[in-house]
CSV table of C-alpha atoms in Angstrom, one decimal:
chain,number,residue,atom,x,y,z
A,1,MET,CA,7.0,-12.2,1.8
A,2,THR,CA,4.7,-9.2,2.7
A,3,SER,CA,5.8,-6.6,5.2
A,4,ALA,CA,3.7,-7.9,7.7
A,5,THR,CA,5.6,-11.2,7.9
A,6,LEU,CA,9.1,-9.6,7.7
A,7,PRO,CA,11.6,-10.6,10.6
A,8,LYS,CA,11.9,-8.2,13.5
A,9,THR,CA,15.9,-8.1,12.2
A,10,GLN,CA,14.6,-5.9,9.3
A,11,MET,CA,12.6,-3.6,11.2
A,12,ILE,CA,13.0,-0.1,9.9
A,13,ASN,CA,13.3,2.7,12.5
A,14,LEU,CA,11.8,5.7,11.8
A,15,GLY,CA,12.3,7.0,15.5
A,16,LEU,CA,15.8,7.6,15.6
A,17,GLY,CA,16.9,11.3,15.7
A,18,TYR,CA,20.4,10.9,14.3
A,19,PRO,CA,22.4,9.7,10.9
A,20,ALA,CA,23.0,6.1,10.2
A,21,ASP,CA,27.0,5.1,10.8
A,22,ALA,CA,27.1,4.7,6.9
A,23,LEU,CA,26.7,8.8,6.7
A,24,LEU,CA,29.3,9.8,9.4
A,25,PRO,CA,32.4,11.4,8.3
A,26,HIS,CA,35.1,8.7,9.0
A,27,SER,CA,37.1,10.2,6.0
A,28,VAL,CA,37.0,13.7,7.6
A,29,PHE,CA,38.3,12.7,10.9
A,30,GLU,CA,40.7,10.5,9.5
A,31,GLN,CA,42.6,13.8,7.7
A,32,ALA,CA,41.6,15.9,10.7
A,33,SER,CA,43.5,13.3,13.1
A,34,GLN,CA,46.5,13.1,11.0
A,35,HIS,CA,46.4,17.0,10.7
A,36,ARG,CA,46.5,17.6,14.6
A,37,PHE,CA,49.0,15.0,15.4
A,38,ALA,CA,51.2,16.3,12.6
A,39,GLN,CA,51.3,19.4,14.7
A,40,GLY,CA,53.7,17.8,16.9
A,41,ASP,CA,52.1,19.5,19.9
A,42,ALA,CA,50.5,17.4,22.7
A,43,TYR,CA,48.5,20.4,24.2
A,44,PHE,CA,44.9,18.9,23.5
A,45,LEU,CA,46.0,15.8,25.4
A,46,GLN,CA,46.3,17.8,28.6
A,47,TYR,CA,43.6,19.7,30.8
A,48,GLY,CA,42.2,22.2,28.7
A,49,ASP,CA,41.1,25.8,29.1
A,50,GLU,CA,37.8,26.3,31.0
A,51,TRP,CA,36.6,28.2,27.6
A,52,GLY,CA,37.3,25.6,25.5
A,53,ASP,CA,40.1,24.6,22.7
A,54,PRO,CA,41.2,28.2,21.8
A,55,SER,CA,42.0,27.2,18.3
A,56,LEU,CA,38.5,25.8,18.2
A,57,ARG,CA,36.9,29.2,19.7
A,58,ALA,CA,38.4,31.1,16.7
A,59,GLN,CA,37.8,28.4,13.8
A,60,LEU,CA,34.1,28.3,15.0
A,61,ALA,CA,33.8,32.0,15.3
A,62,ASP,CA,34.9,32.2,11.7
A,63,PHE,CA,32.6,29.4,10.6
A,64,LEU,CA,29.6,31.0,12.3
A,65,THR,CA,30.3,34.3,10.8
A,66,ARG,CA,30.3,33.0,7.3
A,67,HIS,CA,26.9,30.9,7.7
A,68,TYR,CA,25.3,33.3,10.0
A,69,GLY,CA,26.1,36.5,8.1
A,70,PHE,CA,26.9,38.6,11.0
A,71,ALA,CA,30.1,38.6,13.0
A,72,VAL,CA,30.3,36.2,15.8
A,73,PRO,CA,33.4,37.2,18.1
A,74,GLN,CA,35.7,34.4,19.5
A,75,GLU,CA,35.4,36.3,22.7
A,76,GLU,CA,31.4,35.5,23.1
A,77,LEU,CA,32.0,31.5,22.3
A,78,LEU,CA,32.1,29.0,25.0
A,79,ILE,CA,32.6,25.6,24.2
A,80,SER,CA,30.3,23.1,25.9
A,81,GLY,CA,29.6,19.2,25.9
A,82,GLY,CA,26.8,19.6,22.9
A,83,ILE,CA,23.4,21.2,23.3
A,84,SER,CA,22.7,19.1,26.6
A,85,GLY,CA,25.9,20.4,28.2
A,86,GLY,CA,25.3,23.8,27.4
A,87,LEU,CA,21.9,23.5,28.7
A,88,ASP,CA,23.1,21.8,32.1
A,89,ILE,CA,25.4,24.8,32.6
A,90,VAL,CA,22.9,27.4,31.8
A,91,CYS,CA,20.5,25.7,34.5
A,92,ASN,CA,23.0,25.2,37.1
A,93,MET,CA,24.5,29.1,36.4
A,94,LEU,CA,21.5,31.1,36.0
A,95,ALA,CA,18.5,29.4,38.0
A,96,GLN,CA,18.1,28.4,41.6
A,97,PRO,CA,16.4,25.3,42.5
A,98,GLY,CA,12.4,26.1,42.9
A,99,ALA,CA,12.8,28.7,39.9
A,100,ALA,CA,10.5,28.1,36.9
A,101,ALA,CA,11.8,27.5,33.4
A,102,ILE,CA,9.2,27.5,30.4
A,103,VAL,CA,9.3,25.2,27.5
A,104,GLU,CA,7.5,24.4,24.6
A,105,ASP,CA,4.7,21.9,24.6
A,106,THR,CA,5.8,19.9,22.6
A,107,THR,CA,9.9,19.8,22.7
A,108,TYR,CA,13.0,17.7,23.1
A,109,PHE,CA,12.0,15.4,25.6
A,110,ALA,CA,15.6,15.5,27.3
A,111,SER,CA,15.5,19.2,28.1
A,112,PRO,CA,12.7,19.1,30.8
A,113,ASP,CA,14.6,16.3,32.5
A,114,ILE,CA,17.7,18.2,32.6
A,115,MET,CA,16.0,21.2,33.8
A,116,GLN,CA,14.3,19.2,36.5
A,117,SER,CA,17.4,17.6,37.6
A,118,HIS,CA,18.3,21.2,38.7
A,119,GLY,CA,15.3,21.5,40.8
A,120,LEU,CA,13.5,23.8,38.4
A,121,THR,CA,10.0,23.8,38.0
A,122,VAL,CA,9.2,23.3,34.0
A,123,VAL,CA,6.1,24.7,32.6
A,124,PRO,CA,4.8,23.9,29.3
A,125,ALA,CA,3.7,26.7,26.9
A,126,PRO,CA,1.7,26.0,23.9
A,127,LEU,CA,2.7,26.0,20.2
A,128,ASP,CA,0.9,27.3,17.4
A,129,SER,CA,1.4,27.3,13.4
A,130,GLY,CA,4.5,29.7,13.9
A,131,GLY,CA,5.8,28.3,16.9
A,132,LEU,CA,5.8,29.7,20.5
A,133,ASP,CA,2.4,31.0,21.3
A,134,LEU,CA,3.5,34.5,22.8
A,135,ALA,CA,0.4,35.7,23.9
A,136,ALA,CA,-0.2,32.4,26.0
A,137,LEU,CA,3.6,32.6,26.9
A,138,GLU,CA,3.2,36.0,28.3
A,139,ALA,CA,0.3,35.1,30.5
A,140,LEU,CA,2.3,31.9,32.1
A,141,VAL,CA,5.3,34.5,32.5
A,142,GLN,CA,3.2,36.8,34.5
A,143,ARG,CA,2.1,33.9,36.8
A,144,TRP,CA,5.3,31.8,37.0
A,145,GLN,CA,8.1,34.4,36.6
A,146,PRO,CA,10.4,32.4,34.9
A,147,ARG,CA,14.3,32.4,35.1
A,148,LEU,CA,14.6,30.7,31.5
A,149,VAL,CA,12.3,30.1,28.3
A,150,TYR,CA,13.7,27.2,26.4
A,151,THR,CA,12.6,27.4,22.6
A,152,ILE,CA,14.0,25.3,19.5
A,153,PRO,CA,13.4,28.3,16.8
A,154,SER,CA,14.5,26.7,13.8
A,155,HIS,CA,13.1,23.2,12.1
A,156,HIS,CA,11.7,22.6,15.9
A,157,ASN,CA,11.9,19.0,17.2
A,158,PRO,CA,9.3,17.6,16.9
A,159,THR,CA,7.1,19.8,14.8
A,160,GLY,CA,9.5,21.1,12.2
A,161,VAL,CA,8.0,24.7,12.9
A,162,THR,CA,10.2,27.8,12.3
A,163,GLN,CA,9.8,30.8,14.4
A,164,SER,CA,9.5,34.2,12.2
A,165,GLN,CA,11.9,36.8,12.8
A,166,GLY,CA,9.5,39.1,14.2
A,167,ARG,CA,8.4,36.3,16.7
A,168,ARG,CA,11.9,36.0,17.8
A,169,GLU,CA,12.4,39.7,18.2
A,170,ALA,CA,8.8,39.9,20.3
A,171,LEU,CA,10.4,36.9,22.3
A,172,ILE,CA,13.3,39.0,23.2
A,173,ALA,CA,11.2,42.2,24.1
A,174,LEU,CA,9.1,39.9,26.5
A,175,ALA,CA,12.3,38.6,27.9
A,176,GLU,CA,13.6,42.2,28.5
A,177,ARG,CA,10.4,43.0,30.0
A,178,TYR,CA,9.9,40.3,32.6
A,179,ASP,CA,13.6,40.0,33.1
A,180,PHE,CA,14.3,36.3,31.6
A,181,TYR,CA,16.7,34.8,29.6
A,182,VAL,CA,15.8,33.2,26.0
A,183,VAL,CA,17.5,30.0,25.8
A,184,ALA,CA,17.6,29.0,22.0
A,185,ASP,CA,18.4,25.6,21.2
A,186,GLU,CA,19.9,26.2,17.4
A,187,VAL,CA,20.8,22.4,16.9
A,188,TYR,CA,19.1,22.5,13.5
A,189,HIS,CA,19.7,26.2,12.5
A,190,LEU,CA,22.0,25.2,9.6
A,191,LEU,CA,20.0,22.3,8.4
A,192,ASN,CA,18.0,24.3,5.7
A,193,TYR,CA,16.2,22.2,2.6
A,194,GLY,CA,13.8,25.0,1.7
A,195,PHE,CA,13.7,28.5,2.6
A,196,PRO,CA,16.7,29.6,5.2
A,197,ALA,CA,15.5,30.0,8.6
A,198,PRO,CA,15.6,33.5,9.9
A,199,PRO,CA,18.6,35.1,11.6
A,200,SER,CA,19.8,32.8,14.4
A,201,TYR,CA,19.2,34.3,17.8
A,202,SER,CA,22.8,34.6,17.9
A,203,ALA,CA,22.2,37.7,16.3
A,204,TYR,CA,20.6,39.2,19.7
A,205,VAL,CA,22.9,38.1,22.4
A,206,GLY,CA,24.3,41.9,22.5
A,207,GLY,CA,21.1,42.6,24.7
A,208,GLY,CA,22.2,40.3,27.3
A,209,ARG,CA,18.9,38.2,27.5
A,210,VAL,CA,19.9,35.5,24.5
A,211,ILE,CA,21.8,32.7,25.2
A,212,SER,CA,22.4,30.3,21.9
A,213,LEU,CA,23.2,26.9,22.1
A,214,GLY,CA,24.9,25.1,19.1
A,215,THR,CA,26.2,21.8,18.4
A,216,PHE,CA,28.2,19.5,15.9
A,217,SER,CA,26.3,16.6,17.0
A,218,LYS,CA,23.6,17.0,14.0
A,219,ILE,CA,25.9,18.7,11.4
A,220,LEU,CA,29.1,16.5,11.9
A,221,ALA,CA,29.0,13.6,14.2
A,222,PRO,CA,26.9,13.0,17.4
A,223,GLY,CA,29.8,11.4,19.3
A,224,LEU,CA,32.1,14.1,19.6
A,225,ARG,CA,29.9,15.6,22.2
A,226,VAL,CA,31.0,19.3,21.2
A,227,GLY,CA,29.2,22.1,21.1
A,228,TRP,CA,28.9,25.9,22.0
A,229,ILE,CA,27.4,28.7,24.0
A,230,HIS,CA,27.0,32.1,22.4
A,231,ALA,CA,26.4,34.8,24.8
A,232,ARG,CA,27.3,38.2,25.7
A,233,ARG,CA,30.7,38.3,27.1
A,234,ASP,CA,29.8,39.1,30.9
A,235,VAL,CA,27.1,36.2,30.7
A,236,LEU,CA,30.1,33.7,30.0
A,237,GLU,CA,32.4,35.2,32.3
A,238,PHE,CA,29.9,33.9,34.8
A,239,LEU,CA,28.7,30.8,33.2
A,240,VAL,CA,32.7,29.6,32.9
A,241,THR,CA,32.7,29.9,36.8
A,242,ASN,CA,30.8,26.5,36.6
A,243,PRO,CA,32.7,24.3,39.1
A,244,THR,CA,32.6,21.4,36.5
A,245,LEU,CA,34.5,23.3,34.1
A,246,GLN,CA,36.8,24.8,36.5
A,247,SER,CA,37.7,21.3,37.7
A,248,ALA,CA,37.6,19.6,34.4
A,249,GLY,CA,39.6,22.3,32.6
A,250,GLY,CA,37.1,22.7,29.8
A,251,THR,CA,35.3,20.5,27.9
A,252,ASN,CA,36.5,17.7,25.8
A,253,PRO,CA,39.6,19.0,24.9
A,254,ILE,CA,40.9,16.1,22.1
A,255,GLY,CA,37.3,16.2,20.5
A,256,ALA,CA,37.3,20.2,20.3
A,257,SER,CA,41.2,20.0,18.9
A,258,LEU,CA,39.7,17.6,16.2
A,259,VAL,CA,36.9,19.9,15.4
A,260,SER,CA,39.2,22.7,14.9
A,261,SER,CA,41.4,20.9,12.1
A,262,VAL,CA,38.1,19.8,10.6
A,263,LEU,CA,37.4,23.4,10.3
A,264,GLU,CA,40.9,24.5,9.6
A,265,LEU,CA,41.2,22.3,6.6
A,266,GLY,CA,37.9,23.3,5.3
A,267,LEU,CA,36.2,20.1,5.7
A,268,MET,CA,33.3,21.2,7.4
A,269,ASP,CA,31.7,23.1,4.7
A,270,GLN,CA,32.1,20.3,2.3
A,271,TYR,CA,30.4,17.7,4.6
A,272,LEU,CA,27.6,20.0,5.6
A,273,GLY,CA,26.9,20.7,2.0
A,274,GLY,CA,26.9,17.1,1.4
A,275,ILE,CA,24.6,16.1,4.3
A,276,LEU,CA,22.2,19.1,3.2
A,277,ASP,CA,21.6,17.4,-0.2
A,278,THR,CA,21.3,14.0,1.2
A,279,PHE,CA,19.0,15.0,3.9
A,280,GLY,CA,17.1,17.0,1.6
A,281,SER,CA,16.3,14.4,-0.7
A,282,ARG,CA,15.3,12.1,2.3
A,283,ALA,CA,12.9,14.7,3.5
A,284,ALA,CA,11.3,14.8,0.1
A,285,ALA,CA,11.2,10.8,-0.3
A,286,MET,CA,9.4,10.9,3.0
A,287,VAL,CA,6.8,13.8,2.1
A,288,GLN,CA,6.0,11.8,-1.1
A,289,SER,CA,5.5,9.0,0.5
A,290,LEU,CA,3.1,10.2,2.9
A,291,GLN,CA,1.1,11.6,0.0
A,292,ALA,CA,-0.6,8.0,-0.3
A,293,PRO,CA,-4.0,7.3,0.4
A,294,ALA,CA,-3.5,5.4,3.6
A,295,PHE,CA,-2.5,9.1,5.1
A,296,ALA,CA,-5.5,10.9,3.4
A,297,ASP,CA,-7.1,11.9,7.0
A,298,CYS,CA,-3.8,12.6,8.4
A,299,GLU,CA,-1.9,16.0,8.7
A,300,PHE,CA,1.7,17.0,8.6
A,301,ARG,CA,3.9,20.1,7.9
A,302,VAL,CA,6.4,19.6,4.9
A,303,PRO,CA,9.6,19.8,6.5
A,304,ASN,CA,12.3,23.1,5.4
A,305,GLY,CA,14.9,21.7,7.2
A,306,GLY,CA,16.1,19.6,10.6
A,307,TYR,CA,15.7,15.8,10.9
A,308,PHE,CA,11.5,15.2,11.4
A,309,VAL,CA,8.0,15.3,10.2
A,310,TRP,CA,5.1,15.4,13.0
A,311,LEU,CA,2.2,13.4,12.0
A,312,ARG,CA,-1.3,13.8,13.3
A,313,LEU,CA,-2.9,10.3,13.0
A,314,PRO,CA,-6.3,9.9,11.7
A,315,PRO,CA,-9.0,11.0,14.1
A,316,GLY,CA,-9.3,8.8,17.3
A,317,MET,CA,-6.2,6.8,16.5
A,318,VAL,CA,-3.7,6.7,19.6
A,319,ALA,CA,0.1,6.5,18.6
A,320,GLU,CA,0.9,4.1,21.7
A,321,GLN,CA,-1.8,1.9,20.5
A,322,LEU,CA,-0.6,2.0,17.1
A,323,GLU,CA,3.0,1.5,18.1
A,324,PRO,CA,2.9,-2.3,18.6
A,325,ARG,CA,0.8,-2.6,15.7
A,326,ALA,CA,3.2,-1.0,13.4
A,327,GLN,CA,6.1,-3.2,14.9
A,328,THR,CA,4.4,-6.1,13.5
A,329,TYR,CA,4.4,-4.6,9.7
A,330,GLY,CA,8.2,-4.0,10.4
A,331,VAL,CA,8.4,0.0,11.5
A,332,THR,CA,8.7,1.6,14.5
A,333,PHE,CA,8.5,5.5,15.3
A,334,LYS,CA,8.4,8.0,18.4
A,335,PRO,CA,4.9,8.7,19.8
A,336,GLY,CA,4.1,11.9,20.5
A,337,ASN,CA,3.3,12.3,24.0
A,338,ILE,CA,6.9,11.7,24.8
A,339,PHE,CA,7.6,15.0,23.8
A,340,SER,CA,4.9,16.5,26.0
A,341,VAL,CA,5.9,17.8,29.6
A,342,GLU,CA,2.1,16.8,30.4
A,343,GLY,CA,2.0,13.6,28.2
A,344,ARG,CA,-0.2,15.4,25.5
A,345,TYR,CA,-0.4,14.8,21.6
A,346,THR,CA,-1.2,11.2,21.9
A,347,ASP,CA,-2.4,11.4,18.5
A,348,HIS,CA,0.8,12.4,17.0
A,349,ILE,CA,4.2,10.7,16.0
A,350,ARG,CA,7.5,11.7,15.0
A,351,LEU,CA,9.2,10.7,12.1
A,352,CYS,CA,13.1,11.0,11.5
A,353,PHE,CA,14.3,11.0,7.6
A,354,ALA,CA,17.9,11.4,8.8
A,355,PHE,CA,18.6,7.9,9.6
A,356,ASN,CA,17.5,5.8,6.8
A,357,ASP,CA,18.0,6.1,3.2
A,358,GLU,CA,15.1,6.8,0.5
A,359,ASN,CA,14.3,3.4,-0.2
A,360,GLN,CA,14.2,2.6,3.4
A,361,ILE,CA,12.2,5.4,3.9
A,362,ARG,CA,9.6,4.9,1.2
A,363,GLU,CA,9.2,1.2,2.5
A,364,GLY,CA,9.1,2.4,6.3
A,365,ILE,CA,6.1,4.8,5.4
A,366,ALA,CA,4.4,2.0,3.2
A,367,ARG,CA,4.6,-0.3,6.3
A,368,LEU,CA,3.4,2.6,8.6
A,369,GLY,CA,0.1,3.1,5.8
A,370,GLU,CA,-0.4,-0.7,6.2
A,371,ALA,CA,-0.6,-0.5,10.1
A,372,ILE,CA,-2.9,2.6,9.9
A,373,ALA,CA,-4.9,0.7,7.6
A,374,SER,CA,-5.0,-2.5,10.0
A,375,MET,CA,-5.9,-0.4,12.9
A,376,ARG,CA,-8.8,1.1,11.1
A,377,ARG,CA,-9.9,-2.5,10.4
A,378,GLY,CA,-9.8,-3.2,14.2
């Protein structure tokens, strides 16, 4: 049976932006649950602290300090419902309806929707080979006077680009000059398979213009919905007055307490080391597979981290036209236009190497190559 005749039940989905169930840390949470319930204290079943579980904030501060290589004080951390929950709080509290928010074009497709749900005007800024194009950004800032500039600085979704330290510092200088906040979505910062990313934007929160958003969704388990906001203390003291936090008593006390136990037991570092090896091998398998002749006139960046490869299709090929053809070959992906505020990048696709194992990745890329060859033939 050829890949073109495989039943749909054997579809290889290269578009999913998360790991498969088999890779999730079931045993880690068995241990964490036993540890937490063995404490004999039911506080985590109660309404929580608006700032988030105090034990988690202390453990998280230690974890980030070790991995970032500089001090991250507990007092500068606010627990959120993942990156999306953190961004929602920031938009709600730091920008009024009608204000402008600048995002990278391309970007994580849900972020503009969150901003627009708060009545913000979302303005796309171009990327170049080093990430956010700061010359173009400054012109947009002068025109729109944004309240927020949202960036994914490390192993960008979907392009895989990582900003240099110099570009990060230049962006912060713009924020100080033009009075806006840099909102850094650092979801992939710790997922390095090659050269490590430059220092996290957390290193710059002291100036008051930087808000770093982090999450356990991509480094532990998406279902936790536990993340954090790192910002200067006075900024957090304003953010924590968010009505939802005040009413709900903090974010996800049960999930937060379990993550606290994961960190306290030393299980986080062990699991993170394992997935770095796994994702690194899967990324290498995808890159190797994309060396096949079928992709000779495609372009992509070799990922040094994160989850994704951003593939430019052969000249004249459109992702949304390729997609149904690819499905007949038993493979699917995310078309590039969904990551663009203005629906651009129709000739790009996003491929994820986190979900599938190496054999599935090789087979999926082979099927994609067959679909591209089929499109060329007409």
